[in-house]
Amino acid sequence: MSPSNLMSRADLDFLLHDWLRVSELTGRERYADHSRETIDAVLDLSAELAEKYFAPHNRASDLTEPRLVGEDVELIPEIGEALRRFADADLVGAAMDAEVGGMQLPYTAYLACMAWFYAANIGTAGYPLLTTGNANLLLTHGSEEQIERYVRPMISGRFTGTMCLSEPQAGSNLADITTRAEPQPDGTYRLFGQKMWISGGEHQMAENIVHLVLAKVPGSPAGTRGISLFVVPKFLVNEDGSLGERNDVVVTGLNHKMGFRGTVNTAPTLGQGLHTPGGQPGAVGYVVGEENTGLKKMFTMMNEARLGVGLGATALGYTGYLKSLDYARGRPQGRPTGADPASPQVMLTGHADVRRMLLAQKSYVEGALALGLYCARLVDDEKSGSPEEAAAAKTVLDVLTPIAKSWPSQWCLKANELAIQVLGGAGYTIDYDVEQHYRDNRLNPIHEGTHGIQGQDLLGRKVLAGGGAGLAALTERITETCDRAAADGPGSELAELAALLRPRVTRLIEVTTALAEVGASDPEAFLADATEYLEATGHIVIAWMWLEQLLALGSRVDEAAEGSDAFAAGKLQAARYFLRRELPIVDAKLDLLASGDRTTLDMRDDWF
Amino acid sequence: MSPSNLMSRADLDFLLHDWLRVSELTGRERYADHSRETIDAVLDLSAELAEKYFAPHNRASDLTEPRLVGEDVELIPEIGEALRRFADADLVGAAMDAEVGGMQLPYTAYLACMAWFYAANIGTAGYPLLTTGNANLLLTHGSEEQIERYVRPMISGRFTGTMCLSEPQAGSNLADITTRAEPQPDGTYRLFGQKMWISGGEHQMAENIVHLVLAKVPGSPAGTRGISLFVVPKFLVNEDGSLGERNDVVVTGLNHKMGFRGTVNTAPTLGQGLHTPGGQPGAVGYVVGEENTGLKKMFTMMNEARLGVGLGATALGYTGYLKSLDYARGRPQGRPTGADPASPQVMLTGHADVRRMLLAQKSYVEGALALGLYCARLVDDEKSGSPEEAAAAKTVLDVLTPIAKSWPSQWCLKANELAIQVLGGAGYTIDYDVEQHYRDNRLNPIHEGTHGIQGQDLLGRKVLAGGGAGLAALTERITETCDRAAADGPGSELAELAALLRPRVTRLIEVTTALAEVGASDPEAFLADATEYLEATGHIVIAWMWLEQLLALGSRVDEAAEGSDAFAAGKLQAARYFLRRELPIVDAKLDLLASGDRTTLDMRDDWF
C-alpha cells in the first residue's frame, strides 16, 4: 500500500498552511520554537511511522482479538512495537508543554499528525488517544505530585492511560454510577465497584496503566454533583517513581466487538479482593482536585477525546475514500450509458454513479477533516491567543465540539458504506480494507457520548449558553464567510454557493429561537428532536467548511472552473456537490423542528 | 430467544389477511386446495422450524466460516440439518406446481414463511433462496427432461442450485463474460471459464449441485445478445436419476466476507482439467432453451431473487428492530429531560430519542415488509388471475421489483444501524445479534444487481416501458389509494397524510417526463442520477404502503387515535412518522433531478 492511500498530504498541507495558516502560530510565544519546517518534519515522521509500524498490522489486529489470560490481556506484539515507536518519536507529548517533556507543537499540527495514525490503524492509535487525554486532564487538574508520578511516564511511553466512566448499569447516564470511594486517614481512598466499556483497561504493553476513575464518596450529593475523580494506577508508584504493589483494579471480562478490535475493551473490577495493597481491601485511589468535582474535570478529557473521536472517524472515512478511488481508477467495468457495446470497457470512474459515490465520500471526508482541524486551530487560539482571542475561540469551540464528534461519526461511516459499494462484492470481502474501516467506524457514533447525547449537549447546553452567545458566535463566523464569498461578485460561483448557505443559517437561528421558547415551558418537547437539530446544524457547518476552503483557494477557483488546476477543481467540485446536493436535506429537518411534530414524543411503549 | 423476536406474527396476519386478503386467492383454481387454515399451518410450521433449526446456529455460522478442503467445502453441520428439515417440510417447492411435487401455496404466503427463515438465519436460508430460484427458472424455460433430472431432486432436497453469472472481470456488466461453451456433436456443450461470487457453489449438504451458468458459444453475437444459459451439474445425472461422473466444475477459492458467512461464496472454475467426464476436457453443460437467449431467461430467476433479497433485507431489519425494542424495554437508563434526578431511572423507551430510533426502524421494516408482500401478491395475480389481472399485475411488478430489492437493502440496513445505536456499546458487541444483522445486511445492496444497477433498471427500463405504462400503472394505484384516504373526509388523519403523499406523486410524474426528454438527446445525463431517482421513488412507494396499511385498519384508525387499540395505534404512529418525517427527503431528490445538476457528470478522474 502506498502512503497516499492513508491520507492526502496535499490536502493536509492546503488546510494547515493555505487555509489555517498554522505557521503564523509560530509567531506566538507558546510556539516560538516551531516553524513550517519543524511542523512539516513532524508530519513527515508521522506519515512514515504510520505507514511502517501502524498500517501493516491493521488486519492482524482485527483477526486476532485481544485475549484475557488470568489477569492479563494478550495483544499481538506489533501493537506494542508501534506504540514504542510512537512514544520514542515524542509524539505522546507532541502538543504538551515543554516543561513536562512535551514538544509544544501547535495542536492543529498535532491533530493532523494523528490523522495518519488513525487512518493507518485506529485500534492501535486508540491507546495514545486515551493516554494523551488522560495526561492532559492531569496536567490541568492534577497536583504536581500526580503530574510527576503519572504524567511524565505516560509522555515517555512507560505508562498508558484510560478513562473509567461507565458501569454496567450506567452508561449514558453517569448520575447513577455506584462505584464508591472510601476516604482513608492518610488522605487516600479505597475504591470498590465495577466499571464497563473501558478501552485499554489491561495489557502488557506498558509498565503501568493509569486509570482515571469516576466514583462517589459516601455521603456526597445525589446525581452528577456527587461524582469525584480518582487516579487509580494498576501498580502503585513509589516516591522515587519505581513501581510498588499491584493495585486491586483487575479486568474480569473483555468485550468482543464487531470492529476496533485492536483497542482492547474491558470490564475492570475495583476492590474485588484479588490484591490487597498495604494489606487492606480496596483499590487505592488518589482524588484529583476536590471531591465532588469529578464530572466537570472529566469533561476536560472528554472534550479532547470527542475531537479525537471525530478525527478518527474522519481518518477512517478518508482512507476508505482513497482506497475506493484507487480501486475505481484501476478496475475496468462496462461502458457509459449509450456507448457502443463493442467499445472497450472503461474504468469504474467512467460511470457517473461511481463518480457520485466518490464525490460524496470526498465531500464528507474532506469537509470533516476541515472541521476537525478548524476546531484544533480554536484549541490553539485558546492556548496561545490573547485573552480576547482565547475567550472567543472557546465560545465557538464549545458549540462545535458535539458536531466535530458526531458529524464525522455519522457521515464518514456513510463514506465507508459508499467505499464498500464502489468496490462491489470485493468491498464486502476481507481482501480489502474498506469493510474493516466500516466496522471500525461504527463504534464512533457510540463511544465518548452517543450521537443522541451529542444532540442533547448541542441544543440543551451549547447553543443557548451565555444567553445564546454560542450560536451567535458560530453563525456570525458563518455569515462572515458568506459575506466574503458574496464579495466575489454577483453571478460568481462563490456567491452562488454562499447564497445556498446563507438562508439556511438564518433559518437555523429562527428555529433555535423558537425551540428555546418551547424549552421554557416544556423541556422534554424542547429536546425531543435534538438529534435532528444536531444533524441539521452539522450539515450547515460542513457547508461552511467547504465555502471556507474555496475562499482559501483564492484565485485558484477561477483556474479550477477551467479544469487546469486539478487540486482546486476537485475542491470546487466537492464543494458544489456538498452545497447543491447534500445541504438541502437541512430544510426538511428544520421544517420538522419548526413544526413541533410530536410523533416520537407521543409514541407509547405498548404501541411498538 | 422468544419467537416474537424473529418476526411479528400479528403483523404478518394483518398484512396477509386484513390487507392483502390472501384467503380470497383460495377461491381461484390454482389455490383451490388451500384455505386460511392451511396457510396458517404453513406459517406456524415455518416459525417453528426457523426458531428451532435456523436461529440457534446463526452466530455459529458467523464465527465458523466455510472452509475449502481440497475440492470440498466444509460447513458446520447445523446448516445441513436445517436444510433437511426445511426440505422435509416440503418448503422448497411450497409455491411450485403440485405436478412437480410442489405445494402450490400462494406466493404471498410463501414469502411470509420465508421471512421467518431469513430473520432466523439469512446465511442458511440463502441456500433455499437460490435453489427455488434455480428450480423456478428451469420450470419456466427448461425441457421436461431437465425438470425431471434437476428440478424434482431440488424440490425434494436432494440437490441444491446456484446461479453463475459474474466472472472475475465481469460483475455488473455481463456483456463482458468470457466463459465459453463449445457445442458437441451429441447436442451437449463443454464449458471453460472462471466464475466469481457464486453463492452455495460448493458444499457437502446435498447429493448434487445444479449450476445455472451464463456462457458464450463461439461465434455468437457480441454483448449480452450472445449469452446462453446452461445447466452444469456438479455430478452428471444418469437417465434413471442416479449420479454419474464428477463434472469439471470445481471451486478453486472462497471469498471471505464481513457477514452472510453461512452462505459459502465461491470462485468456481469450469473445464480446468481436474475432472474429465466422458474422458474429454471441459465441464459438461446442457443448454436451456435456445442459444443466445440466456440473459433474458436468467432474469426470470433474477427478478425472483431480487424480491427474495429485498425480503431478506427486510427480515434482518425486522428482527433487529424487535431485538432492539426488547432491549430498550428492559434496560433502565437515565430519566426524561427535566425529571427529578432523585426519581427512579426509566427504561430506554422512556426517552424520546430512543423512541425516535425505534419508530424509524418500525416504519422502515414494516413498510418494507408490506412492499415485499404486495409484490408477492402481484406474483399471485400474474399466476392465477384473469389475463387482464395478470397483465396489469406484471406491469406494476416490473416497476416495483428494483424498488422491492433496493429500498429494504438500504433502509433495513439503516434500521440495523439504529438497532445497534439503541443498544449502545452492547449493540457493538457479539453478545447481541444486532451487529451481525448489520454486517449480514450490508451484502444486500451489492448482490443480485447493485443499488446503482437497480436505479438504471428502474429509470432506464421500467418506468418508461410501454410508452410510460409502467409509471402510469404505479402512480394510478398510488393516486387511487390517496383518493380512498381523502374520502375519509377533510381534516381526517387519513386525508391529511394522503395530502402529504399526493403532490409528491404528481412531482414524480413531472420529473420523470422531463428526464425522458433529456434521455432522448443525452442518455448519459438521463441516467446520471438514476440512483437518486430510485431512492425518491422508493420513499414514495413506502409512504403509499403506509397509507394502504392505515386503510386496511379501517375503523380501527379512530380507536388508534385514542390509544385503545395498541396494534392500530402503533401502525398509525409509524405511518405518521414515515409520512411526516421521512417522506420530505423526496423533495430534495426531485429538486435535484429537475435541476439537471451536472456535478457528478462533469467530475473528472484526475480531479479526485
mmCIF file of N, CA, C and O in Angstrom, chain A residues 408-443:
data_model
loop_
_atom_site.group_PDB
_atom_site.id
_atom_site.type_symbol
_atom_site.label_atom_id
_atom_site.label_comp_id
_atom_site.label_asym_id
_atom_site.label_seq_id
_atom_site.Cartn_x
_atom_site.Cartn_y
_atom_site.Cartn_z
ATOM 1 N N PRO A 408 -18.609 13.626 11.738
ATOM 2 C CA PRO A 408 -17.759 12.617 11.078
ATOM 3 C C PRO A 408 -18.168 11.191 11.449
ATOM 4 O O PRO A 408 -18.075 10.289 10.618
ATOM 5 N N SER A 409 -18.636 11.001 12.680
ATOM 6 C CA SER A 409 -19.025 9.646 13.100
ATOM 7 C C SER A 409 -20.197 9.139 12.271
ATOM 8 O O SER A 409 -20.325 7.940 12.033
ATOM 9 N N GLN A 410 -21.047 10.043 11.851
ATOM 10 C CA GLN A 410 -22.189 9.654 11.027
ATOM 11 C C GLN A 410 -21.830 9.600 9.538
ATOM 12 O O GLN A 410 -22.106 8.620 8.850
ATOM 13 N N TRP A 411 -21.192 10.636 9.046
ATOM 14 C CA TRP A 411 -21.027 10.769 7.596
ATOM 15 C C TRP A 411 -19.763 10.121 7.071
ATOM 16 O O TRP A 411 -19.694 9.762 5.880
ATOM 17 N N CYS A 412 -18.757 9.970 7.899
ATOM 18 C CA CYS A 412 -17.582 9.227 7.411
ATOM 19 C C CYS A 412 -17.838 7.726 7.519
ATOM 20 O O CYS A 412 -17.238 6.944 6.781
ATOM 21 N N LEU A 413 -18.766 7.325 8.394
ATOM 22 C CA LEU A 413 -19.281 5.959 8.345
ATOM 23 C C LEU A 413 -20.037 5.750 7.033
ATOM 24 O O LEU A 413 -19.873 4.728 6.355
ATOM 25 N N LYS A 414 -20.847 6.734 6.681
ATOM 26 C CA LYS A 414 -21.557 6.683 5.398
ATOM 27 C C LYS A 414 -20.534 6.613 4.251
ATOM 28 O O LYS A 414 -20.745 5.882 3.269
ATOM 29 N N ALA A 415 -19.456 7.354 4.372
ATOM 30 C CA ALA A 415 -18.401 7.296 3.342
ATOM 31 C C ALA A 415 -17.862 5.871 3.231
ATOM 32 O O ALA A 415 -17.664 5.359 2.123
ATOM 33 N N ASN A 416 -17.646 5.216 4.361
ATOM 34 C CA ASN A 416 -17.150 3.835 4.328
ATOM 35 C C ASN A 416 -18.176 2.899 3.686
ATOM 36 O O ASN A 416 -17.814 1.964 2.979
ATOM 37 N N GLU A 417 -19.444 3.161 3.946
ATOM 38 C CA GLU A 417 -20.505 2.373 3.311
ATOM 39 C C GLU A 417 -20.423 2.536 1.790
ATOM 40 O O GLU A 417 -20.541 1.559 1.044
ATOM 41 N N LEU A 418 -20.179 3.757 1.351
ATOM 42 C CA LEU A 418 -20.055 4.016 -0.089
ATOM 43 C C LEU A 418 -18.768 3.423 -0.656
ATOM 44 O O LEU A 418 -18.735 2.979 -1.807
ATOM 45 N N ALA A 419 -17.709 3.436 0.142
ATOM 46 C CA ALA A 419 -16.445 2.843 -0.331
ATOM 47 C C ALA A 419 -16.648 1.364 -0.629
ATOM 48 O O ALA A 419 -16.194 0.849 -1.657
ATOM 49 N N ILE A 420 -17.349 0.669 0.268
ATOM 50 C CA ILE A 420 -17.665 -0.744 0.014
ATOM 51 C C ILE A 420 -18.447 -0.862 -1.286
ATOM 52 O O ILE A 420 -18.154 -1.708 -2.138
ATOM 53 N N GLN A 421 -19.416 0.023 -1.455
ATOM 54 C CA GLN A 421 -20.291 -0.052 -2.630
ATOM 55 C C GLN A 421 -19.508 0.172 -3.927
ATOM 56 O O GLN A 421 -19.791 -0.467 -4.933
ATOM 57 N N VAL A 422 -18.529 1.055 -3.883
ATOM 58 C CA VAL A 422 -17.700 1.288 -5.082
ATOM 59 C C VAL A 422 -16.972 0.002 -5.463
ATOM 60 O O VAL A 422 -16.875 -0.358 -6.638
ATOM 61 N N LEU A 423 -16.482 -0.718 -4.483
ATOM 62 C CA LEU A 423 -15.764 -1.960 -4.770
ATOM 63 C C LEU A 423 -16.706 -3.119 -5.106
ATOM 64 O O LEU A 423 -16.265 -4.143 -5.629
ATOM 65 N N GLY A 424 -17.979 -2.964 -4.778
ATOM 66 C CA GLY A 424 -18.933 -4.052 -5.041
ATOM 67 C C GLY A 424 -18.622 -5.258 -4.178
ATOM 68 O O GLY A 424 -18.221 -5.124 -3.017
ATOM 69 N N GLY A 425 -18.796 -6.446 -4.745
ATOM 70 C CA GLY A 425 -18.553 -7.670 -3.980
ATOM 71 C C GLY A 425 -17.183 -7.686 -3.325
ATOM 72 O O GLY A 425 -17.026 -8.141 -2.187
ATOM 73 N N ALA A 426 -16.187 -7.171 -4.029
ATOM 74 C CA ALA A 426 -14.834 -7.155 -3.468
ATOM 75 C C ALA A 426 -14.783 -6.358 -2.170
ATOM 76 O O ALA A 426 -14.070 -6.725 -1.227
ATOM 77 N N GLY A 427 -15.563 -5.287 -2.112
ATOM 78 C CA GLY A 427 -15.573 -4.447 -0.915
ATOM 79 C C GLY A 427 -16.162 -5.148 0.295
ATOM 80 O O GLY A 427 -15.937 -4.723 1.430
ATOM 81 N N TYR A 428 -16.927 -6.194 0.039
ATOM 82 C CA TYR A 428 -17.572 -6.939 1.130
ATOM 83 C C TYR A 428 -16.658 -8.037 1.666
ATOM 84 O O TYR A 428 -17.005 -8.712 2.628
ATOM 85 N N THR A 429 -15.500 -8.211 1.050
ATOM 86 C CA THR A 429 -14.588 -9.264 1.496
ATOM 87 C C THR A 429 -13.441 -8.695 2.324
ATOM 88 O O THR A 429 -13.114 -7.512 2.215
ATOM 89 N N ILE A 430 -12.818 -9.590 3.070
ATOM 90 C CA ILE A 430 -11.704 -9.143 3.909
ATOM 91 C C ILE A 430 -10.410 -9.021 3.099
ATOM 92 O O ILE A 430 -9.360 -8.722 3.660
ATOM 93 N N ASP A 431 -10.483 -9.221 1.783
ATOM 94 C CA ASP A 431 -9.305 -8.998 0.937
ATOM 95 C C ASP A 431 -8.995 -7.509 0.802
ATOM 96 O O ASP A 431 -7.894 -7.139 0.401
ATOM 97 N N TYR A 432 -9.973 -6.680 1.098
ATOM 98 C CA TYR A 432 -9.783 -5.228 1.006
ATOM 99 C C TYR A 432 -10.045 -4.605 2.368
ATOM 100 O O TYR A 432 -10.745 -5.186 3.184
ATOM 101 N N ASP A 433 -9.497 -3.415 2.571
ATOM 102 C CA ASP A 433 -9.588 -2.777 3.890
ATOM 103 C C ASP A 433 -10.941 -2.154 4.188
ATOM 104 O O ASP A 433 -11.275 -1.935 5.354
ATOM 105 N N VAL A 434 -11.695 -1.818 3.137
ATOM 106 C CA VAL A 434 -12.844 -0.937 3.377
ATOM 107 C C VAL A 434 -13.887 -1.545 4.312
ATOM 108 O O VAL A 434 -14.539 -0.820 5.074
ATOM 109 N N GLU A 435 -14.070 -2.871 4.260
ATOM 110 C CA GLU A 435 -15.076 -3.457 5.162
ATOM 111 C C GLU A 435 -14.634 -3.311 6.622
ATOM 112 O O GLU A 435 -15.449 -3.105 7.506
ATOM 113 N N GLN A 436 -13.348 -3.412 6.872
ATOM 114 C CA GLN A 436 -12.876 -3.228 8.252
ATOM 115 C C GLN A 436 -13.056 -1.776 8.701
ATOM 116 O O GLN A 436 -13.461 -1.520 9.847
ATOM 117 N N HIS A 437 -12.756 -0.849 7.809
ATOM 118 C CA HIS A 437 -12.946 0.561 8.184
ATOM 119 C C HIS A 437 -14.406 0.809 8.572
ATOM 120 O O HIS A 437 -14.706 1.531 9.524
ATOM 121 N N TYR A 438 -15.312 0.206 7.801
ATOM 122 C CA TYR A 438 -16.759 0.360 8.067
ATOM 123 C C TYR A 438 -17.097 -0.208 9.447
ATOM 124 O O TYR A 438 -17.804 0.425 10.239
ATOM 125 N N ARG A 439 -16.587 -1.376 9.754
ATOM 126 C CA ARG A 439 -16.862 -1.969 11.070
ATOM 127 C C ARG A 439 -16.207 -1.156 12.182
ATOM 128 O O ARG A 439 -16.800 -0.930 13.230
ATOM 129 N N ASP A 440 -14.965 -0.755 11.947
ATOM 130 C CA ASP A 440 -14.279 0.057 12.963
ATOM 131 C C ASP A 440 -15.041 1.359 13.218
ATOM 132 O O ASP A 440 -15.227 1.772 14.359
ATOM 133 N N ASN A 441 -15.461 1.983 12.135
ATOM 134 C CA ASN A 441 -16.072 3.311 12.248
ATOM 135 C C ASN A 441 -17.440 3.261 12.927
ATOM 136 O O ASN A 441 -17.894 4.276 13.460
ATOM 137 N N ARG A 442 -18.086 2.079 12.912
ATOM 138 C CA ARG A 442 -19.410 2.006 13.523
ATOM 139 C C ARG A 442 -19.366 2.269 15.026
ATOM 140 O O ARG A 442 -20.395 2.575 15.645
ATOM 141 N N LEU A 443 -18.188 2.158 15.626
ATOM 142 C CA LEU A 443 -18.094 2.467 17.063
ATOM 143 C C LEU A 443 -18.260 3.965 17.338
ATOM 144 O O LEU A 443 -18.765 4.354 18.394
#
